CSV table of C-alpha atoms in Angstrom, one decimal:
chain,number,residue,atom,x,y,z
A,27,MET,CA,86.3,106.4,104.7
A,28,ALA,CA,85.8,104.3,107.1
A,29,ILE,CA,86.4,100.5,108.1
A,30,ALA,CA,83.1,98.8,107.1
A,31,LYS,CA,80.6,97.8,110.0
A,32,LYS,CA,81.0,94.4,108.4
A,33,ALA,CA,84.3,94.5,110.2
A,34,ILE,CA,82.1,93.6,113.1
A,35,VAL,CA,80.0,90.3,111.9
A,36,TRP,CA,83.0,89.0,109.7
A,37,GLY,CA,84.4,88.8,113.0
A,38,LEU,CA,81.8,86.6,114.0
A,39,PHE,CA,82.1,85.1,111.2
A,40,ALA,CA,85.9,83.9,111.8
A,41,ALA,CA,85.1,83.4,115.1
A,42,GLY,CA,82.3,81.1,114.4
A,43,GLY,CA,83.8,79.2,111.4
A,44,THR,CA,86.9,78.0,113.6
A,45,VAL,CA,84.5,77.3,117.0
A,46,THR,CA,82.1,75.6,114.1
A,47,ALA,CA,85.4,73.6,112.1
A,48,PHE,CA,86.5,72.1,115.5
A,49,VAL,CA,83.1,71.3,117.4
A,50,VAL,CA,80.5,70.2,114.6
A,51,PRO,CA,81.9,67.2,113.5
A,52,ALA,CA,82.1,65.7,117.4
A,53,LEU,CA,78.4,67.2,117.7
A,54,ILE,CA,76.8,65.7,114.7
A,55,THR,CA,78.4,62.2,116.3
A,56,LEU,CA,76.4,62.8,118.8
A,57,PHE,CA,73.5,63.2,117.2
A,58,LEU,CA,74.2,60.2,114.8
A,59,LEU,CA,74.6,58.4,117.9
A,60,VAL,CA,71.2,59.6,119.1
A,61,ALA,CA,69.4,58.3,115.5
A,62,THR,CA,70.8,55.0,116.0
A,63,GLY,CA,69.7,54.3,119.0
A,64,ASN,CA,72.5,54.3,121.2
A,65,VAL,CA,72.0,57.7,123.3
A,66,PRO,CA,75.3,58.6,124.4
A,67,ASP,CA,74.6,59.1,128.8
A,68,GLY,CA,75.2,62.1,128.4
A,69,LEU,CA,72.4,63.3,125.9
A,70,GLN,CA,70.7,61.4,128.8
A,71,PHE,CA,67.5,63.3,130.5
A,72,ASP,CA,69.1,63.6,134.4
A,73,GLN,CA,72.7,64.3,132.9
A,74,PHE,CA,72.4,66.5,130.1
A,75,HIS,CA,70.0,68.6,132.2
A,76,ALA,CA,72.5,69.1,134.7
A,77,PHE,CA,76.0,70.1,132.3
A,78,ALA,CA,73.2,72.8,130.6
A,79,SER,CA,71.9,74.1,134.5
A,80,SER,CA,75.8,74.2,135.3
A,81,TRP,CA,77.1,77.8,134.4
A,82,LEU,CA,80.0,76.3,132.3
A,83,GLY,CA,77.7,74.5,130.6
A,84,LYS,CA,74.8,77.3,129.7
A,85,ALA,CA,78.6,79.3,129.0
A,86,CYS,CA,79.9,77.1,125.9
A,87,LEU,CA,76.7,76.0,124.6
A,88,PHE,CA,75.9,79.8,124.4
A,89,ILE,CA,79.2,81.1,123.0
A,90,VAL,CA,79.1,77.9,120.5
A,91,LEU,CA,75.5,78.5,119.2
A,92,PHE,CA,76.0,82.3,119.1
A,93,LEU,CA,79.2,81.9,116.6
A,94,SER,CA,78.0,79.6,114.8
A,95,VAL,CA,74.8,80.6,114.1
A,96,TRP,CA,76.5,84.4,113.4
A,97,HIS,CA,79.1,82.1,110.8
A,98,ALA,CA,75.6,80.6,108.9
A,99,ALA,CA,74.8,83.9,108.5
A,100,HIS,CA,76.9,85.6,107.6
A,101,ARG,CA,78.0,82.7,105.1
A,102,LEU,CA,75.0,83.1,103.9
A,103,ARG,CA,74.8,86.4,102.8
A,104,VAL,CA,77.6,85.5,100.8
A,105,VAL,CA,75.9,82.6,99.3
A,106,ALA,CA,73.0,84.8,98.1
A,107,HIS,CA,75.3,87.3,96.4
A,108,ASP,CA,77.2,83.8,95.0
A,109,PHE,CA,73.8,82.8,93.6
A,110,GLY,CA,73.6,86.0,92.1
A,111,ILE,CA,71.2,87.9,93.9
A,112,ARG,CA,71.8,91.4,94.8
A,113,LYS,CA,69.4,92.3,96.9
A,114,ASP,CA,72.2,92.4,99.5
A,115,ALA,CA,70.7,95.0,101.6
A,116,LEU,CA,67.6,92.8,101.9
A,117,ILE,CA,69.7,90.1,102.3
A,118,ALA,CA,71.7,91.1,105.2
A,119,SER,CA,69.2,92.4,107.4
A,120,ALA,CA,67.4,88.9,106.5
A,121,VAL,CA,70.1,87.1,108.2
A,122,TYR,CA,71.2,88.1,110.9
A,123,THR,CA,68.0,89.3,111.9
A,124,VAL,CA,67.5,85.4,111.6
A,125,ALA,CA,70.9,85.5,113.8
A,126,ALA,CA,69.7,87.5,116.3
A,127,ILE,CA,66.6,85.7,117.0
A,128,GLY,CA,68.5,82.6,117.1
A,129,THR,CA,70.9,84.1,120.0
A,130,VAL,CA,67.8,85.5,121.5
A,131,LEU,CA,66.3,82.3,121.7
A,132,ALA,CA,69.6,80.4,122.6
A,133,ALA,CA,70.1,83.0,125.7
A,134,PHE,CA,66.3,82.5,126.9
A,135,TYR,CA,66.6,78.7,126.7
A,136,LEU,CA,69.7,78.4,128.6
A,137,LEU,CA,69.0,80.6,131.5
A,138,THR,CA,65.9,78.4,131.8
A,139,ILE,CA,66.6,75.1,132.3
A,140,GLY,CA,67.5,74.0,135.5
B,17,MET,CA,121.7,66.1,70.5
B,18,SER,CA,118.1,65.9,69.0
B,19,THR,CA,115.0,67.7,70.2
B,20,ARG,CA,111.1,66.0,70.3
B,21,ILE,CA,108.7,68.3,67.6
B,22,ARG,CA,105.2,67.5,68.5
B,23,ASP,CA,102.5,69.1,66.2
B,24,MET,CA,100.5,70.9,68.6
B,25,GLU,CA,97.2,72.9,67.4
B,26,LEU,CA,96.7,76.0,69.2
B,27,GLU,CA,92.8,77.4,69.2
B,28,ILE,CA,93.8,81.3,69.5
B,29,MET,CA,91.1,83.9,70.4
B,30,ARG,CA,90.8,86.8,68.1
B,31,TYR,CA,89.1,89.9,68.5
B,32,ASP,CA,89.7,92.9,65.8
B,33,PRO,CA,87.5,95.7,67.2
B,34,GLU,CA,87.2,97.3,63.6
B,35,LYS,CA,85.8,93.8,62.1
B,36,ASP,CA,84.6,92.2,65.0
B,37,GLU,CA,81.4,92.0,66.8
B,38,ALA,CA,82.6,89.5,68.8
B,39,PRO,CA,85.6,87.4,69.9
B,40,TRP,CA,86.4,84.1,67.6
B,41,PHE,CA,88.6,81.5,67.5
B,42,GLN,CA,91.5,80.9,64.7
B,43,SER,CA,92.8,77.0,65.1
B,44,TYR,CA,97.3,77.2,64.1
B,45,THR,CA,99.1,73.9,63.6
B,46,VAL,CA,102.8,74.7,64.9
B,47,PRO,CA,105.6,72.1,65.6
B,48,CYS,CA,106.3,72.9,68.9
B,49,ASN,CA,110.1,72.0,70.3
B,50,GLU,CA,108.8,70.3,73.5
B,51,ASP,CA,111.4,72.1,75.7
B,52,TRP,CA,109.4,75.0,74.0
B,53,VAL,CA,107.0,77.8,76.4
B,54,ILE,CA,103.7,78.5,75.2
B,55,LEU,CA,104.9,81.7,74.6
B,56,ASP,CA,107.6,80.4,72.1
B,57,ALA,CA,104.7,78.8,70.4
B,58,ILE,CA,102.2,81.8,70.1
B,59,ASN,CA,105.6,83.4,68.9
B,60,TYR,CA,106.1,81.1,66.2
B,61,VAL,CA,102.3,81.6,65.6
B,62,LYS,CA,103.2,85.8,64.7
B,63,ASP,CA,106.8,85.1,63.3
B,64,ASN,CA,105.8,82.2,60.6
B,65,LEU,CA,101.9,81.8,60.5
B,66,ASP,CA,99.7,84.7,60.9
B,67,THR,CA,101.9,88.8,61.5
B,68,THR,CA,98.2,89.9,62.3
B,69,LEU,CA,98.1,88.0,66.1
B,70,ALA,CA,98.4,90.9,68.6
B,71,PHE,CA,99.4,90.3,72.1
B,72,ARG,CA,101.8,91.2,75.1
B,73,TRP,CA,105.8,89.9,75.8
B,74,SER,CA,109.0,91.0,77.1
B,75,CYS,CA,110.9,89.6,79.2
B,76,HIS,CA,110.7,85.8,78.5
B,77,MET,CA,111.9,85.2,81.8
B,78,MET,CA,108.9,85.4,84.8
B,79,VAL,CA,109.8,89.0,85.7
B,80,CYS,CA,108.2,91.5,83.3
B,81,GLY,CA,104.2,90.1,84.2
B,82,SER,CA,102.9,90.9,80.5
B,83,CYS,CA,102.6,87.4,78.8
B,84,GLY,CA,99.8,86.9,80.8
B,85,MET,CA,96.4,84.5,78.9
B,86,MET,CA,94.3,82.1,80.2
B,87,VAL,CA,95.5,78.7,79.0
B,88,ASN,CA,93.3,75.4,78.5
B,89,GLY,CA,90.8,78.1,80.7
B,90,GLU,CA,93.5,78.5,83.3
B,91,PRO,CA,95.8,82.3,84.5
B,92,SER,CA,99.0,81.7,83.3
B,93,LEU,CA,101.9,83.1,82.1
B,94,THR,CA,103.0,82.3,79.1
B,95,CYS,CA,107.0,82.1,79.4
B,96,LYS,CA,106.4,79.8,82.2
B,97,THR,CA,103.4,77.2,81.2
B,98,PHE,CA,106.1,74.2,78.6
B,99,VAL,CA,104.4,72.3,75.8
B,100,ARG,CA,105.8,68.9,77.6
B,101,ASP,CA,103.4,69.6,80.3
B,102,LEU,CA,99.9,70.2,77.4
B,103,PRO,CA,97.8,68.0,75.9
B,104,ASP,CA,97.7,67.9,71.5
B,105,LYS,CA,95.0,71.0,71.4
B,106,VAL,CA,95.5,74.1,73.6
B,107,ARG,CA,93.2,77.1,73.5
B,108,ILE,CA,94.4,80.5,74.6
B,109,GLU,CA,92.6,83.1,75.5
B,110,PRO,CA,93.3,86.4,76.5
B,111,LEU,CA,92.9,87.4,80.8
B,112,GLU,CA,89.8,86.1,82.0
B,113,ASN,CA,87.3,89.4,83.1
B,114,PHE,CA,89.4,91.7,81.3
B,115,PRO,CA,88.1,94.3,78.4
B,116,ILE,CA,89.7,92.3,75.1
B,117,GLU,CA,91.4,94.9,73.3
B,118,ARG,CA,92.2,93.4,70.5
B,119,ASP,CA,93.5,89.3,70.4
B,120,LEU,CA,95.3,88.6,73.7
B,121,VAL,CA,95.4,91.7,74.3
B,122,VAL,CA,93.4,93.4,77.2
B,123,VAL,CA,93.0,96.6,78.7
B,124,LEU,CA,94.3,96.9,82.5
B,125,ASP,CA,93.2,100.6,82.9
B,126,ASP,CA,91.1,99.8,85.7
B,127,VAL,CA,93.5,98.0,88.0
B,128,MET,CA,96.1,99.7,87.0
B,129,GLN,CA,94.1,102.8,88.7
B,130,LYS,CA,93.5,100.5,91.9
B,131,LEU,CA,97.1,99.5,91.8
B,132,HIS,CA,97.6,103.5,92.5
B,133,GLN,CA,94.4,103.4,94.9
B,134,VAL,CA,96.0,101.8,97.5
B,135,GLN,CA,99.0,104.1,98.5
B,136,PRO,CA,101.8,101.7,98.4
B,137,TYR,CA,104.1,103.4,99.5
B,138,ILE,CA,106.1,104.3,103.1
B,139,MET,CA,104.1,106.8,104.7
B,140,ARG,CA,105.0,108.6,107.6
B,141,LYS,CA,104.1,110.9,110.0
B,142,ASP,CA,107.4,112.4,110.0
B,143,ASP,CA,106.4,113.6,106.0
B,144,PRO,CA,109.0,114.9,104.7
B,145,PRO,CA,111.2,113.2,107.5
B,146,ALA,CA,114.2,114.5,108.8
B,147,GLU,CA,117.6,114.2,107.4
B,148,ASP,CA,120.1,112.2,108.1
B,149,VAL,CA,117.7,110.1,109.3
B,150,GLU,CA,117.5,105.8,109.0
B,151,TYR,CA,114.8,103.5,108.5
B,152,ASN,CA,117.0,100.6,110.0
B,153,GLN,CA,114.7,97.1,108.7
B,154,THR,CA,116.0,93.7,110.6
B,155,ARG,CA,115.8,90.4,108.9
B,156,GLY,CA,113.0,88.8,110.6
B,157,GLN,CA,110.7,92.1,109.2
B,158,LEU,CA,111.9,91.6,105.9
B,159,MET,CA,110.2,88.5,106.0
B,160,LYS,CA,106.8,89.4,107.3
B,161,PHE,CA,106.2,90.4,103.7
B,162,LYS,CA,109.1,89.8,101.3
B,163,GLN,CA,107.0,86.6,99.6
B,164,LEU,CA,104.4,90.1,98.4
B,165,THR,CA,106.9,92.3,97.8
B,166,MET,CA,107.6,89.0,94.3
B,167,CYS,CA,104.8,90.6,92.3
B,168,ILE,CA,105.4,91.2,89.0
B,169,ASN,CA,101.5,92.4,88.1
B,170,CYS,CA,100.6,90.0,85.8
B,171,MET,CA,97.3,89.8,86.4
B,172,CYS,CA,96.8,86.1,86.6
B,173,CYS,CA,94.5,86.9,89.7
B,174,TYR,CA,92.3,89.3,88.8
B,175,ALA,CA,91.3,86.8,85.9
B,176,ALA,CA,91.2,83.7,88.0
B,177,CYS,CA,89.1,85.9,91.1
B,178,PRO,CA,85.3,85.1,90.6
B,179,GLN,CA,84.5,88.3,92.5
B,180,TYR,CA,86.0,91.0,90.8
B,181,ALA,CA,84.2,89.2,87.5
B,182,LEU,CA,80.6,90.0,89.1
B,183,ASN,CA,82.1,93.2,90.8
B,184,LYS,CA,84.2,95.6,89.2
B,185,ASP,CA,83.6,97.6,92.2
B,186,PHE,CA,86.3,94.5,94.0
B,187,ILE,CA,89.9,96.9,94.5
B,188,GLY,CA,91.1,93.0,94.2
B,189,PRO,CA,93.7,90.4,95.1
B,190,ALA,CA,97.4,92.8,93.5
B,191,ALA,CA,96.5,95.9,94.9
B,192,LEU,CA,95.1,94.2,98.3
B,193,THR,CA,97.8,92.7,98.4
B,194,LEU,CA,100.7,95.8,97.4
B,195,ALA,CA,98.1,97.5,100.2
B,196,HIS,CA,98.7,94.7,102.7
B,197,ARG,CA,103.0,94.7,101.9
B,198,TYR,CA,103.2,98.5,102.8
B,199,ASN,CA,100.9,97.5,105.7
B,200,LEU,CA,103.5,95.3,107.5
B,201,ASP,CA,106.7,97.3,106.0
B,202,ASN,CA,107.9,98.5,109.8
B,203,ARG,CA,109.0,101.9,108.2
B,204,ASP,CA,105.3,102.4,106.8
B,205,GLN,CA,102.9,104.6,109.8
B,206,GLY,CA,100.0,104.6,107.1
B,207,LYS,CA,98.1,101.0,108.4
B,208,SER,CA,95.5,103.3,109.6
B,209,ASP,CA,94.6,104.8,106.7
B,210,ARG,CA,95.3,102.5,104.5
B,211,LEU,CA,92.4,100.0,105.9
B,212,ASN,CA,89.8,103.2,106.2
B,213,ILE,CA,90.4,103.1,102.9
B,214,LEU,CA,90.5,98.9,101.6
B,215,ALA,CA,88.3,97.8,104.8
B,216,ASP,CA,85.8,99.8,102.9
B,217,HIS,CA,83.2,98.6,101.1
B,218,ASP,CA,84.5,97.4,97.8
B,219,GLY,CA,87.4,96.8,99.7
B,220,VAL,CA,89.1,93.2,101.1
B,221,TRP,CA,85.1,92.2,102.5
B,222,ASP,CA,83.9,92.1,98.6
B,223,CYS,CA,86.6,89.1,98.6
B,224,SER,CA,84.9,85.5,99.5
B,225,PHE,CA,88.4,83.5,100.2
B,226,VAL,CA,87.7,81.6,96.5
B,227,GLY,CA,91.8,81.4,97.3
B,228,ALA,CA,91.8,81.2,92.7
B,229,CYS,CA,94.2,84.1,93.2
B,230,SER,CA,97.1,82.1,95.3
B,231,GLU,CA,96.4,79.1,93.0
B,232,VAL,CA,96.9,80.6,89.6
B,233,CYS,CA,99.8,82.9,91.1
B,234,PRO,CA,102.6,82.8,88.7
B,235,LYS,CA,105.0,84.0,91.7
B,236,HIS,CA,104.4,81.9,94.8
B,237,VAL,CA,103.0,85.1,96.4
B,238,ASP,CA,99.5,84.5,98.1
B,239,PRO,CA,97.5,87.0,97.2
B,240,ALA,CA,94.3,85.4,98.7
B,241,ALA,CA,96.3,85.0,102.6
B,242,ALA,CA,97.4,88.8,102.3
B,243,ILE,CA,93.4,89.4,102.2
B,244,GLN,CA,92.6,87.1,104.7
B,245,GLN,CA,95.2,89.3,106.9
B,246,MET,CA,93.8,92.3,106.0
B,247,LYS,CA,90.6,91.2,106.8
B,248,VAL,CA,91.6,89.7,110.3
B,249,ASP,CA,93.1,93.4,110.7
B,250,GLY,CA,90.1,95.5,109.6
B,251,ALA,CA,88.2,93.5,112.4
B,252,VAL,CA,91.0,94.6,114.8
B,253,GLU,CA,91.2,98.4,113.8
B,254,PHE,CA,87.6,98.4,113.6
B,255,TRP,CA,87.3,97.3,117.8
B,256,LYS,CA,90.6,99.9,118.2
B,257,GLN,CA,89.0,103.2,116.4
B,258,LYS,CA,86.0,102.4,118.4
B,259,MET,CA,87.3,102.1,121.7
B,260,GLY,CA,89.9,105.6,120.5
B,261,ILE,CA,92.6,103.4,120.6
B,262,VAL,CA,94.6,105.0,117.6
B,263,GLY,CA,95.9,101.8,115.9
B,264,ASP,CA,99.5,103.0,114.7
B,265,LYS,CA,102.8,101.2,115.2
B,266,SER,CA,105.5,104.2,115.6
C,7,MET,CA,92.5,102.9,64.4
C,8,SER,CA,89.1,102.9,66.4
C,9,ARG,CA,89.1,101.6,70.3
C,10,ARG,CA,86.0,99.1,70.9
C,11,PRO,CA,86.9,96.7,74.2
C,12,TYR,CA,84.9,93.6,74.3
C,13,ILE,CA,83.6,92.7,77.8
C,14,ARG,CA,82.9,89.1,78.0
C,15,PRO,CA,79.7,88.6,79.8
C,16,VAL,CA,79.8,86.1,83.3
C,17,SER,CA,76.9,84.9,84.0
C,18,LYS,CA,75.6,86.3,87.7
C,19,THR,CA,73.7,83.3,88.8
C,20,THR,CA,75.9,80.4,87.1
C,21,TRP,CA,79.7,81.3,87.0
C,22,TYR,CA,80.8,79.1,89.6
C,23,MET,CA,80.3,76.3,86.8
C,24,ARG,CA,83.1,77.8,84.9
C,25,ASN,CA,85.9,75.2,86.8
C,26,LYS,CA,86.1,72.7,89.6
C,27,ARG,CA,88.4,75.4,91.9
C,28,TYR,CA,85.0,77.3,92.1
C,29,LYS,CA,82.5,74.8,92.0
C,30,VAL,CA,84.8,72.7,95.2
C,31,TYR,CA,83.7,76.9,96.2
C,32,VAL,CA,80.1,76.9,96.4
C,33,LEU,CA,80.5,73.8,97.7
C,34,ARG,CA,82.3,74.6,100.8
C,35,GLU,CA,80.4,77.4,101.4
C,36,LEU,CA,76.7,75.7,100.2
C,37,SER,CA,78.4,74.0,104.4
C,38,SER,CA,76.5,77.0,106.0
C,39,PHE,CA,72.9,75.5,105.3
C,40,LEU,CA,74.5,72.7,107.5
C,41,VAL,CA,75.7,75.3,110.3
C,42,ALA,CA,72.7,76.9,110.4
C,43,PHE,CA,70.5,73.7,110.6
C,44,TYR,CA,72.2,72.0,113.4
C,45,THR,CA,72.5,75.5,115.6
C,46,PHE,CA,68.5,75.8,114.7
C,47,PHE,CA,68.7,72.0,116.0
C,48,THR,CA,69.9,72.1,118.9
C,49,ILE,CA,68.4,75.5,120.2
C,50,CYS,CA,65.6,73.6,119.8
C,51,ALA,CA,66.5,70.5,121.4
C,52,LEU,CA,67.8,73.5,124.6
C,53,ALA,CA,63.8,74.7,124.3
C,54,ILE,CA,62.6,71.1,124.7
C,55,LEU,CA,65.3,70.6,127.9
C,56,ALA,CA,64.0,73.8,129.5
C,57,THR,CA,60.6,72.4,130.0
C,58,ASP,CA,62.3,70.6,132.7
C,59,SER,CA,60.2,67.2,131.3
C,60,ALA,CA,62.2,64.0,131.4
C,61,GLU,CA,59.2,62.4,129.7
C,62,LYS,CA,60.0,65.0,126.8
C,63,TRP,CA,63.5,65.1,126.8
C,64,ASP,CA,62.3,61.0,126.1
C,65,SER,CA,60.2,61.0,123.3
C,66,PHE,CA,62.2,63.9,121.8
C,67,LEU,CA,65.3,61.3,121.4
C,68,ALA,CA,62.7,58.6,120.8
C,69,SER,CA,61.7,61.1,117.9
C,70,GLN,CA,65.4,61.0,116.5
C,71,GLN,CA,66.0,57.1,116.0
C,72,ASN,CA,65.0,56.1,112.6
C,73,THR,CA,67.0,55.4,109.3
C,74,GLY,CA,66.1,58.9,108.0
C,75,MET,CA,68.0,60.8,110.6
C,76,VAL,CA,70.4,58.2,110.3
C,77,VAL,CA,71.2,58.6,107.0
C,78,PHE,CA,71.0,62.5,107.3
C,79,HIS,CA,73.2,63.2,110.6
C,80,ALA,CA,76.2,60.4,108.2
C,81,VAL,CA,76.1,62.4,105.3
C,82,ALA,CA,76.0,66.3,106.6
C,83,LEU,CA,78.9,64.4,109.4
C,84,LEU,CA,81.2,64.5,105.6
C,85,TYR,CA,80.0,67.1,104.1
C,86,PHE,CA,80.6,69.1,107.1
C,87,LEU,CA,84.0,67.3,107.2
C,88,PHE,CA,85.0,67.5,103.5
C,89,PHE,CA,83.6,70.8,102.9
C,90,GLN,CA,84.3,73.0,106.3
C,91,THR,CA,86.2,70.9,108.6
C,92,PHE,CA,89.2,70.2,106.4
C,93,PRO,CA,89.1,73.3,104.2
C,94,TRP,CA,89.0,75.1,107.2
C,95,PHE,CA,92.3,74.0,108.8
C,96,LYS,CA,93.9,74.5,105.2
C,97,LEU,CA,93.4,77.9,105.1
C,98,ALA,CA,94.1,78.7,108.8
C,99,PRO,CA,98.0,79.3,108.5
C,100,LYS,CA,96.7,81.9,105.9
C,101,ALA,CA,94.4,84.4,108.1
C,102,MET,CA,97.1,83.3,111.2
C,103,PRO,CA,100.9,83.2,109.9
C,104,VAL,CA,103.2,82.3,112.6
C,105,GLN,CA,107.0,84.2,112.6
C,106,VAL,CA,109.4,81.9,114.9
C,107,GLY,CA,112.3,84.0,115.4
C,108,GLU,CA,113.6,85.7,111.9
C,109,ASN,CA,111.3,83.0,109.5
C,110,LYS,CA,107.5,82.5,109.4
C,111,LEU,CA,106.4,78.5,110.7
C,112,PRO,CA,105.7,76.6,107.9
C,113,ASP,CA,102.0,76.3,106.6
C,114,SER,CA,101.8,72.2,107.6
C,115,PHE,CA,103.0,73.0,111.1
C,116,ILE,CA,100.4,75.4,111.7
C,117,ILE,CA,98.1,73.0,109.7
C,118,ILE,CA,98.9,70.6,112.1
C,119,GLY,CA,98.5,71.5,114.9
C,120,HIS,CA,94.8,72.2,114.0
C,121,TYR,CA,94.7,68.6,113.1
C,122,VAL,CA,96.0,67.0,117.2
C,123,ALA,CA,93.6,70.3,118.7
C,124,TRP,CA,91.0,69.3,117.3
C,125,VAL,CA,91.0,65.5,118.2
C,126,ILE,CA,91.7,66.6,122.0
C,127,VAL,CA,88.1,69.3,121.0
C,128,SER,CA,86.3,66.0,119.8
C,129,ALA,CA,87.8,63.6,122.7
C,130,PHE,CA,86.4,66.1,125.3
C,131,ILE,CA,83.2,66.7,123.5
C,132,PHE,CA,82.8,62.8,123.5
C,133,TRP,CA,84.3,62.4,127.3
C,134,LEU,CA,81.3,64.6,127.9
C,135,ALA,CA,79.0,63.0,126.2
C,136,GLY,CA,79.9,60.1,128.0
C,137,VAL,CA,80.8,58.4,125.4
C,138,ILE,CA,84.6,57.8,126.0
């Protein structure tokens, strides 16, 4: 008997849940502003490009994206179970693979910028 | 002194293992005193209307934990559920998620085994303890877990838990809460051992924090909180073990 | 007397329809689709930004400006607030109880603390984005 590896993904889920609860409403609001045509100055190319080029900006964006994607992955695994899908091993590999791809893509694009 | 009497229709689930293929509902009209609890109304049925009705109860004062039933779909301690808070028609069923032995009596073997499985006792590394040694506990240390000691094993939490409904291997709210009560006890040194069992598969991770257990708990034990705290402990303990730090309070 | 315990059936696919508490829970869990959507949406935006082309970024912003996206984001924002942010704050003190001295801090303190922190974090993001 030992502590299951679920401890790792649960830790990411919990951290991600906290981060998303705090920042996602503000982020959706920014996207909403963009959609209404009132693009915030910070999302204009020059400013946002400069932000994503700075190491602090890269770090902030990466932490939020990394934790969010693992939070969503783990929760979707639970959702699948709750809707009666019992192939947990398959679901787990699928959602965590997508989360890993998301993590790599986020890191890749952030490192490319600037 | 006048007490208000109200006729209440009790729809009680009946199941006789020797006669019935499946449970069915039988209605009884009970002249209820508004000061009664549902358990009084069920006792009225037993004493005056139908002696064949089987159900469990003992203390009538929220201590013994044996009169848990579904009252209008809600897991309830019937000695704590007042007639005055309910409509004229009330449906009474045995606790959900447990096999029905007969009428309102359920089979509790599974949770009894689980309560035993979580090692709910103080474990010491210096076992047997040296003689004449006292293990002190301050009020602050007691307050860390006192709420968790209020559990009376009525098993309403299991009846409320959809994850237990879907997966009977899940250790479930009351047993995990009992384990956490000992994990939080400063006199105990078995947290690491317990987590190795309870943070394995079918342990705390099968809880998805629906929170229903805490909402129905008649003693406000808050099992959902205890389980989430155990998940945090399990996640921390996992990395401690990976990094070779022996995680034990001394 | 023979024992023949009766086991009531539970639907694996529709169990949450049984009561309001379960329905609210499932709606809460479904917020993960929004998290997944916005994460990959942001990654796509970063991919466009990574081309270092102002024109491509501007056309991306322009492509987002329509009524459909306004409605989508507005609904998503409300859904997210009521089924992720607020429930998360409400449940936070359960997972992370705080004991000050001998007694546990009341849940309401921790919950209010979360709301205060949330306002500060949101204000910081809006300040960073030049909205305020």
